[in-house]
PDB file of C-alpha atoms in Angstrom:
ATOM      1  CA  ALA V   1     -11.148  12.637   4.047  1.00 80.00           C
ATOM      2  CA  GLN V   2     -10.579   9.121   3.784  1.00 88.00           C
ATOM      3  CA  SER V   3     -11.093   6.942   6.294  1.00 93.00           C
ATOM      4  CA  VAL V   4     -10.789   3.366   6.798  1.00 96.00           C
ATOM      5  CA  ALA V   5     -11.012   0.692   9.820  1.00 97.00           C
ATOM      6  CA  GLN V   6      -9.690  -2.528  10.045  1.00 98.00           C
ATOM      7  CA  PRO V   7     -11.783  -3.795  13.792  1.00 96.00           C
ATOM      8  CA  GLU V   8      -9.628  -6.475  14.103  1.00 96.00           C
ATOM      9  CA  ASP V   9      -6.056  -6.250  15.353  1.00 96.00           C
ATOM     10  CA  GLN V  10      -5.349 -10.003  15.065  1.00 97.00           C
ATOM     11  CA  VAL V  11      -7.938 -13.143  13.228  1.00 98.00           C
ATOM     12  CA  ASN V  12      -6.748 -16.726  14.285  1.00 98.00           C
ATOM     13  CA  VAL V  13      -8.846 -19.808  12.270  1.00 98.00           C
ATOM     14  CA  ALA V  14      -8.438 -23.391  11.341  1.00 98.00           C
ATOM     15  CA  GLU V  15      -7.100 -24.926   8.638  1.00 98.00           C
ATOM     16  CA  GLY V  16      -9.915 -25.040   5.864  1.00 97.00           C
ATOM     17  CA  ASN V  17     -12.075 -23.641   7.698  1.00 98.00           C
ATOM     18  CA  PRO V  18     -12.500 -20.185   6.040  1.00 97.00           C
ATOM     19  CA  LEU V  19     -12.212 -16.920   6.641  1.00 97.00           C
ATOM     20  CA  THR V  20     -13.527 -13.199   7.164  1.00 98.00           C
ATOM     21  CA  VAL V  21     -11.266  -9.839   7.356  1.00 98.00           C
ATOM     22  CA  LYS V  22     -13.302  -6.943   7.963  1.00 98.00           C
ATOM     23  CA  CYS V  23     -12.694  -3.643   6.525  1.00 98.00           C
ATOM     24  CA  THR V  24     -15.052  -0.522   6.767  1.00 97.00           C
ATOM     25  CA  TYR V  25     -14.385   2.774   5.437  1.00 96.00           C
ATOM     26  CA  SER V  26     -15.018   6.405   4.785  1.00 93.00           C
ATOM     27  CA  VAL V  27     -14.926   8.502   1.993  1.00 90.00           C
ATOM     28  CA  SER V  28     -16.629  12.598   0.553  1.00 86.00           C
ATOM     29  CA  GLY V  29     -17.660  10.169  -2.800  1.00 83.00           C
ATOM     30  CA  ASN V  30     -17.637   6.451  -4.308  1.00 85.00           C
ATOM     31  CA  PRO V  31     -15.325   4.271  -3.577  1.00 90.00           C
ATOM     32  CA  TYR V  32     -12.283   2.360  -4.875  1.00 91.00           C
ATOM     33  CA  LEU V  33     -11.752  -0.209  -2.966  1.00 94.00           C
ATOM     34  CA  PHE V  34      -8.505  -3.266  -2.459  1.00 94.00           C
ATOM     35  CA  TRP V  35      -6.583  -5.934  -0.221  1.00 97.00           C
ATOM     36  CA  TYR V  36      -2.942  -5.947  -0.158  1.00 96.00           C
ATOM     37  CA  VAL V  37      -1.552  -9.462   1.623  1.00 96.00           C
ATOM     38  CA  GLN V  38       2.493  -8.161   3.331  1.00 95.00           C
ATOM     39  CA  TYR V  39       4.012 -11.394   4.363  1.00 91.00           C
ATOM     40  CA  PRO V  40       7.580 -11.179   6.548  1.00 84.00           C
ATOM     41  CA  ASN V  41      10.157  -8.442   5.667  1.00 74.00           C
ATOM     42  CA  ARG V  42       7.949  -8.076   1.791  1.00 78.00           C
ATOM     43  CA  GLY V  43       6.873  -5.628   0.465  1.00 83.00           C
ATOM     44  CA  LEU V  44       2.550  -5.326  -0.408  1.00 91.00           C
ATOM     45  CA  GLN V  45       0.927  -8.072  -2.808  1.00 92.00           C
ATOM     46  CA  PHE V  46      -1.960  -7.232  -4.789  1.00 91.00           C
ATOM     47  CA  LEU V  47      -4.987  -9.340  -3.720  1.00 94.00           C
ATOM     48  CA  LEU V  48      -8.316  -7.538  -5.423  1.00 94.00           C
ATOM     49  CA  LYS V  49     -10.192  -4.740  -6.253  1.00 92.00           C
ATOM     50  CA  TYR V  50     -13.521  -3.618  -6.380  1.00 93.00           C
ATOM     51  CA  ILE V  51     -14.226  -0.846  -9.221  1.00 87.00           C
ATOM     52  CA  THR V  52     -17.614  -0.636 -10.014  1.00 83.00           C
ATOM     53  CA  GLY V  53     -20.417  -3.231 -10.544  1.00 84.00           C
ATOM     54  CA  ASP V  54     -19.815  -6.669  -8.634  1.00 87.00           C
ATOM     55  CA  ASN V  55     -20.994  -5.884  -5.603  1.00 91.00           C
ATOM     56  CA  LEU V  56     -18.361 -10.262  -4.748  1.00 95.00           C
ATOM     57  CA  VAL V  57     -14.998 -10.187  -6.557  1.00 95.00           C
ATOM     58  CA  LYS V  58     -12.895 -12.896  -6.775  1.00 95.00           C
ATOM     59  CA  GLY V  59      -9.103 -12.161  -6.782  1.00 94.00           C
ATOM     60  CA  SER V  60      -5.609 -14.306  -6.201  1.00 91.00           C
ATOM     61  CA  TYR V  61      -5.080 -17.126  -4.122  1.00 92.00           C
ATOM     62  CA  GLY V  62      -9.273 -17.777  -4.071  1.00 95.00           C
ATOM     63  CA  PHE V  63      -9.380 -14.336  -2.459  1.00 97.00           C
ATOM     64  CA  GLU V  64     -12.716 -12.935  -2.490  1.00 97.00           C
ATOM     65  CA  ALA V  65     -14.211  -9.598  -1.515  1.00 97.00           C
ATOM     66  CA  GLU V  66     -17.552  -7.803  -1.068  1.00 95.00           C
ATOM     67  CA  PHE V  67     -18.534  -4.859  -1.536  1.00 95.00           C
ATOM     68  CA  ASN V  68     -21.279  -3.931   1.015  1.00 95.00           C
ATOM     69  CA  LYS V  69     -22.057   0.365  -0.016  1.00 92.00           C
ATOM     70  CA  SER V  70     -24.921   0.658   2.657  1.00 93.00           C
ATOM     71  CA  GLN V  71     -22.357  -0.201   5.724  1.00 95.00           C
ATOM     72  CA  THR V  72     -19.407   1.280   4.103  1.00 95.00           C
ATOM     73  CA  SER V  73     -18.173  -2.294   4.100  1.00 97.00           C
ATOM     74  CA  PHE V  74     -15.422  -4.100   2.218  1.00 97.00           C
ATOM     75  CA  HIS V  75     -14.389  -7.839   3.806  1.00 98.00           C
ATOM     76  CA  LEU V  76     -12.389 -10.376   2.263  1.00 98.00           C
ATOM     77  CA  LYS V  77     -13.577 -14.562   2.502  1.00 98.00           C
ATOM     78  CA  LYS V  78     -12.142 -17.320   1.165  1.00 98.00           C
ATOM     79  CA  PRO V  79     -14.035 -20.740   1.469  1.00 97.00           C
ATOM     80  CA  SER V  80     -10.759 -22.646   2.940  1.00 97.00           C
ATOM     81  CA  ALA V  81      -7.942 -21.174   5.159  1.00 97.00           C
ATOM     82  CA  LEU V  82      -4.294 -22.810   4.790  1.00 97.00           C
ATOM     83  CA  VAL V  83      -1.282 -22.314   6.322  1.00 96.00           C
ATOM     84  CA  SER V  84       0.504 -19.877   3.468  1.00 95.00           C
ATOM     85  CA  ASP V  85      -2.416 -17.757   4.109  1.00 96.00           C
ATOM     86  CA  SER V  86      -0.774 -16.536   7.508  1.00 97.00           C
ATOM     87  CA  ALA V  87       0.311 -12.466   6.652  1.00 96.00           C
ATOM     88  CA  LEU V  88      -0.801  -9.287   7.518  1.00 97.00           C
ATOM     89  CA  TYR V  89      -3.892  -7.872   5.706  1.00 98.00           C
ATOM     90  CA  PHE V  90      -3.457  -4.485   4.282  1.00 97.00           C
ATOM     91  CA  CYS V  91      -7.517  -2.450   3.280  1.00 98.00           C
ATOM     92  CA  ALA V  92      -6.733   0.500   1.386  1.00 95.00           C
ATOM     93  CA  VAL V  93      -9.404   2.813  -0.198  1.00 94.00           C
ATOM     94  CA  ARG V  94      -9.298   5.231  -2.933  1.00 90.00           C
ATOM     95  CA  ASP V  95     -12.307   8.450  -4.176  1.00 83.00           C
ATOM     96  CA  ARG V  96     -12.994   7.574  -7.085  1.00 75.00           C
ATOM     97  CA  GLU V  97     -13.826  11.599  -7.224  1.00 74.00           C
ATOM     98  CA  ASP V  98      -9.383  12.232  -6.146  1.00 74.00           C
ATOM     99  CA  ALA V  99      -7.930  13.199  -9.623  1.00 67.00           C
ATOM    100  CA  GLY V 100      -4.724  11.404  -7.632  1.00 73.00           C
ATOM    101  CA  ASN V 101      -4.012   8.090  -6.767  1.00 79.00           C
ATOM    102  CA  MET V 102      -3.587   7.951  -3.320  1.00 89.00           C
ATOM    103  CA  LEU V 103      -4.284   4.980  -0.850  1.00 92.00           C
ATOM    104  CA  THR V 104      -5.401   5.716   2.238  1.00 94.00           C
ATOM    105  CA  PHE V 105      -4.512   2.469   4.679  1.00 96.00           C
ATOM    106  CA  GLY V 106      -5.835   0.369   7.715  1.00 97.00           C
ATOM    107  CA  GLY V 107      -4.218  -0.156  10.343  1.00 96.00           C
ATOM    108  CA  GLY V 108      -3.279  -4.157   8.925  1.00 97.00           C
ATOM    109  CA  THR V 109      -5.067  -7.665  11.082  1.00 98.00           C
ATOM    110  CA  ARG V 110      -2.174 -10.503  11.018  1.00 97.00           C
ATOM    111  CA  LEU V 111      -3.979 -13.596   9.983  1.00 97.00           C
ATOM    112  CA  MET V 112      -2.942 -15.917  12.000  1.00 97.00           C
ATOM    113  CA  VAL V 113      -4.313 -19.814   9.875  1.00 97.00           C
ATOM    114  CA  LYS V 114      -3.739 -22.894  12.406  1.00 97.00           C
ATOM    115  CA  PRO V 115      -3.026 -26.893  11.164  1.00 95.00           C
TER     116      PRO V 115
ATOM    117  CA  ASP K   1       8.504  -8.489 -16.827  1.00 59.00           C
ATOM    118  CA  ALA K   2      10.697  -7.091 -13.707  1.00 71.00           C
ATOM    119  CA  GLY K   3       7.614  -6.426 -11.517  1.00 90.00           C
ATOM    120  CA  VAL K   4       8.568  -2.870  -9.354  1.00 94.00           C
ATOM    121  CA  THR K   5      12.243  -3.089  -7.990  1.00 95.00           C
ATOM    122  CA  GLN K   6      13.797  -1.104  -4.542  1.00 96.00           C
ATOM    123  CA  SER K   7      17.721   0.238  -3.638  1.00 96.00           C
ATOM    124  CA  PRO K   8      18.825  -0.375  -1.355  1.00 97.00           C
ATOM    125  CA  THR K   9      17.326  -2.416   0.333  1.00 95.00           C
ATOM    126  CA  HIS K  10      18.770  -2.121   3.222  1.00 95.00           C
ATOM    127  CA  LEU K  11      20.133   1.050   4.658  1.00 96.00           C
ATOM    128  CA  ILE K  12      21.477   3.338   7.781  1.00 98.00           C
ATOM    129  CA  LYS K  13      21.777   6.577   8.848  1.00 97.00           C
ATOM    130  CA  THR K  14      22.293   8.331  11.610  1.00 97.00           C
ATOM    131  CA  ARG K  15      20.521  11.377  12.787  1.00 97.00           C
ATOM    132  CA  GLY K  16      20.731  15.091  10.126  1.00 97.00           C
ATOM    133  CA  GLN K  17      21.995  12.702   7.642  1.00 98.00           C
ATOM    134  CA  GLN K  18      20.680  12.434   4.296  1.00 98.00           C
ATOM    135  CA  VAL K  19      19.352   9.766   2.582  1.00 98.00           C
ATOM    136  CA  THR K  20      18.268   9.286  -1.440  1.00 98.00           C
ATOM    137  CA  LEU K  21      15.996   6.181  -1.928  1.00 98.00           C
ATOM    138  CA  ARG K  22      15.512   4.862  -5.713  1.00 98.00           C
ATOM    139  CA  CYS K  23      12.812   3.017  -7.673  1.00 97.00           C
ATOM    140  CA  SER K  24      11.827   1.384 -10.895  1.00 97.00           C
ATOM    141  CA  PRO K  25       8.118   1.023 -11.511  1.00 95.00           C
ATOM    142  CA  LYS K  26       6.965  -1.983 -13.836  1.00 93.00           C
ATOM    143  CA  SER K  27       7.116  -1.663 -17.387  1.00 92.00           C
ATOM    144  CA  GLY K  28       4.803   0.087 -18.834  1.00 89.00           C
ATOM    145  CA  HIS K  29       4.127   1.755 -15.854  1.00 92.00           C
ATOM    146  CA  ASP K  30       3.922   6.184 -15.932  1.00 92.00           C
ATOM    147  CA  THR K  31       2.930   6.583 -12.660  1.00 93.00           C
ATOM    148  CA  VAL K  32       5.366   7.116  -9.127  1.00 95.00           C
ATOM    149  CA  SER K  33       4.149   6.842  -5.161  1.00 95.00           C
ATOM    150  CA  TRP K  34       5.941   6.679  -2.802  1.00 97.00           C
ATOM    151  CA  TYR K  35       4.576   5.651   1.213  1.00 97.00           C
ATOM    152  CA  GLN K  36       5.716   5.086   4.204  1.00 97.00           C
ATOM    153  CA  GLN K  37       4.822   1.711   6.576  1.00 95.00           C
ATOM    154  CA  ALA K  38       6.234   2.485  10.395  1.00 95.00           C
ATOM    155  CA  LEU K  39       6.400  -0.468  12.417  1.00 91.00           C
ATOM    156  CA  GLY K  40       3.175  -1.711  13.077  1.00 89.00           C
ATOM    157  CA  GLN K  41       0.708   0.075  10.916  1.00 92.00           C
ATOM    158  CA  GLY K  42       0.315   0.537   7.720  1.00 94.00           C
ATOM    159  CA  PRO K  43       0.864   2.369   4.904  1.00 95.00           C
ATOM    160  CA  GLN K  44       1.421   6.601   4.498  1.00 96.00           C
ATOM    161  CA  PHE K  45       1.193   7.729   1.560  1.00 95.00           C
ATOM    162  CA  ILE K  46       3.925  10.450   1.026  1.00 97.00           C
ATOM    163  CA  PHE K  47       3.894  11.988  -2.758  1.00 96.00           C
ATOM    164  CA  GLN K  48       2.563  10.739  -6.331  1.00 95.00           C
ATOM    165  CA  TYR K  49       5.262  11.835  -9.257  1.00 95.00           C
ATOM    166  CA  TYR K  50       3.636  11.880 -13.122  1.00 92.00           C
ATOM    167  CA  GLU K  51       4.976  13.197 -16.386  1.00 92.00           C
ATOM    168  CA  GLU K  52       8.146  14.016 -13.755  1.00 94.00           C
ATOM    169  CA  GLU K  53       5.924  16.044 -11.207  1.00 94.00           C
ATOM    170  CA  GLU K  54       5.106  16.132  -7.953  1.00 93.00           C
ATOM    171  CA  ARG K  55       0.891  15.186  -9.143  1.00 92.00           C
ATOM    172  CA  GLN K  56      -0.219  14.857  -5.223  1.00 91.00           C
ATOM    173  CA  ARG K  57       1.128  15.684  -1.894  1.00 93.00           C
ATOM    174  CA  GLY K  58       0.389  13.228   1.788  1.00 93.00           C
ATOM    175  CA  ASN K  59       1.006  14.946   5.257  1.00 93.00           C
ATOM    176  CA  PHE K  60       4.531  14.948   4.973  1.00 97.00           C
ATOM    177  CA  PRO K  61       6.737  18.403   6.106  1.00 97.00           C
ATOM    178  CA  ASP K  62       9.028  19.096   3.190  1.00 96.00           C
ATOM    179  CA  ARG K  63      11.570  17.120   4.102  1.00 98.00           C
ATOM    180  CA  PHE K  64      10.596  14.781   2.217  1.00 98.00           C
ATOM    181  CA  SER K  65      10.966  15.284  -1.528  1.00 97.00           C
ATOM    182  CA  GLY K  66      11.410  13.094  -5.353  1.00 97.00           C
ATOM    183  CA  HIS K  67      11.826  13.501  -8.138  1.00 97.00           C
ATOM    184  CA  GLN K  68      10.985  10.999 -11.248  1.00 97.00           C
ATOM    185  CA  PHE K  69      12.990  10.624 -14.249  1.00 96.00           C
ATOM    186  CA  PRO K  70      11.862  11.003 -18.283  1.00 96.00           C
ATOM    187  CA  ASN K  71      12.266   6.838 -17.912  1.00 94.00           C
ATOM    188  CA  TYR K  72       9.614   7.134 -14.988  1.00 95.00           C
ATOM    189  CA  SER K  73      11.944   5.833 -12.512  1.00 96.00           C
ATOM    190  CA  SER K  74      11.376   7.937  -9.497  1.00 97.00           C
ATOM    191  CA  GLU K  75      13.946   8.990  -6.310  1.00 98.00           C
ATOM    192  CA  LEU K  76      13.072   9.798  -2.417  1.00 98.00           C
ATOM    193  CA  ASN K  77      15.039  12.260  -0.575  1.00 98.00           C
ATOM    194  CA  VAL K  78      14.801  13.300   2.773  1.00 98.00           C
ATOM    195  CA  ASN K  79      17.140  15.681   4.552  1.00 97.00           C
ATOM    196  CA  ALA K  80      17.429  16.074   7.926  1.00 97.00           C
ATOM    197  CA  LEU K  81      17.043  12.801   8.864  1.00 98.00           C
ATOM    198  CA  LEU K  82      15.454  12.164  12.508  1.00 98.00           C
ATOM    199  CA  LEU K  83      15.028   9.018  14.839  1.00 97.00           C
ATOM    200  CA  GLY K  84      10.852   8.758  13.665  1.00 96.00           C
ATOM    201  CA  ASP K  85      12.221   8.127   9.523  1.00 98.00           C
ATOM    202  CA  SER K  86      13.202   5.188  10.704  1.00 98.00           C
ATOM    203  CA  ALA K  87      10.753   3.012   8.183  1.00 97.00           C
ATOM    204  CA  LEU K  88       9.668   0.434   5.524  1.00 95.00           C
ATOM    205  CA  TYR K  89      10.326   3.167   2.527  1.00 97.00           C
ATOM    206  CA  LEU K  90       7.315   1.443  -0.556  1.00 96.00           C
ATOM    207  CA  CYS K  91       7.548   2.406  -3.943  1.00 96.00           C
ATOM    208  CA  ALA K  92       4.190   1.921  -5.934  1.00 95.00           C
ATOM    209  CA  SER K  93       4.087   2.072  -9.857  1.00 94.00           C
ATOM    210  CA  SER K  94      -0.125   2.584 -11.531  1.00 88.00           C
ATOM    211  CA  LEU K  95      -0.911   2.741 -15.140  1.00 81.00           C
ATOM    212  CA  GLY K  96      -4.795   2.719 -13.500  1.00 75.00           C
ATOM    213  CA  ARG K  97      -6.014   2.326 -10.895  1.00 73.00           C
ATOM    214  CA  ALA K  98      -4.432  -0.424  -9.072  1.00 79.00           C
ATOM    215  CA  GLN K  99      -0.552   0.336  -7.024  1.00 87.00           C
ATOM    216  CA  TYR K 100       2.149  -2.677  -7.427  1.00 91.00           C
ATOM    217  CA  PHE K 101       4.129  -2.336  -4.366  1.00 93.00           C
ATOM    218  CA  GLY K 102       7.624  -2.894  -4.675  1.00 94.00           C
ATOM    219  CA  PRO K 103       9.527  -5.170  -1.992  1.00 93.00           C
ATOM    220  CA  GLY K 104      10.886  -1.719   0.649  1.00 95.00           C
ATOM    221  CA  THR K 105      13.630  -0.787   1.853  1.00 96.00           C
ATOM    222  CA  ARG K 106      14.054   0.009   5.101  1.00 96.00           C
ATOM    223  CA  LEU K 107      16.104   2.577   6.853  1.00 97.00           C
ATOM    224  CA  LEU K 108      16.708   2.768   9.752  1.00 97.00           C
ATOM    225  CA  VAL K 109      18.173   5.711  12.393  1.00 98.00           C
ATOM    226  CA  LEU K 110      20.405   6.072  14.654  1.00 97.00           C
TER     227      LEU K 110
END
């Protein structure tokens, strides 16, 4: 079985400050990892993915994430937050050994960026 | 290039009724997955279709069924609706590892 934990329901950060949204995962094999963002009354927008290779993954809108195999973590980061980054962020995992395409999502973290 | 589209955007049904939701995948994508997102929670995988067959299924009862057509579009059917089926239903398409989501259909069961 695979699972994702996002330990913070909400993260508050001031505009211009760096932000981190935490994610830890559990899979039986090796993971594919993803971050998605959801704005109110909208579907999920893909931000970035880790498949293999460099542990630091760069994605859309200046976001990046660092894969840490020993800590089974995939934290989302951004050097300088914008008010428009305020949204709901989801981390997801897929077992690389899984022939299907099922994503398991965390419960989400609400990011609030204040001016 | 249109992304993933879903219809309808909103739907209200009563308990015991049946509902059909529709999804058109992103151009070039051949795999469609459906997710249920209850209020305040992360999406949960319902099932995945590829080559017009259900390939993988999450922990959902048989009341949830689907179909994929030759043009890769898909339908999600839910029979005997329960109050607890009220949620945002998301369709995702893929060609490879990353899935791209549609805007969702919000279903309210009264």
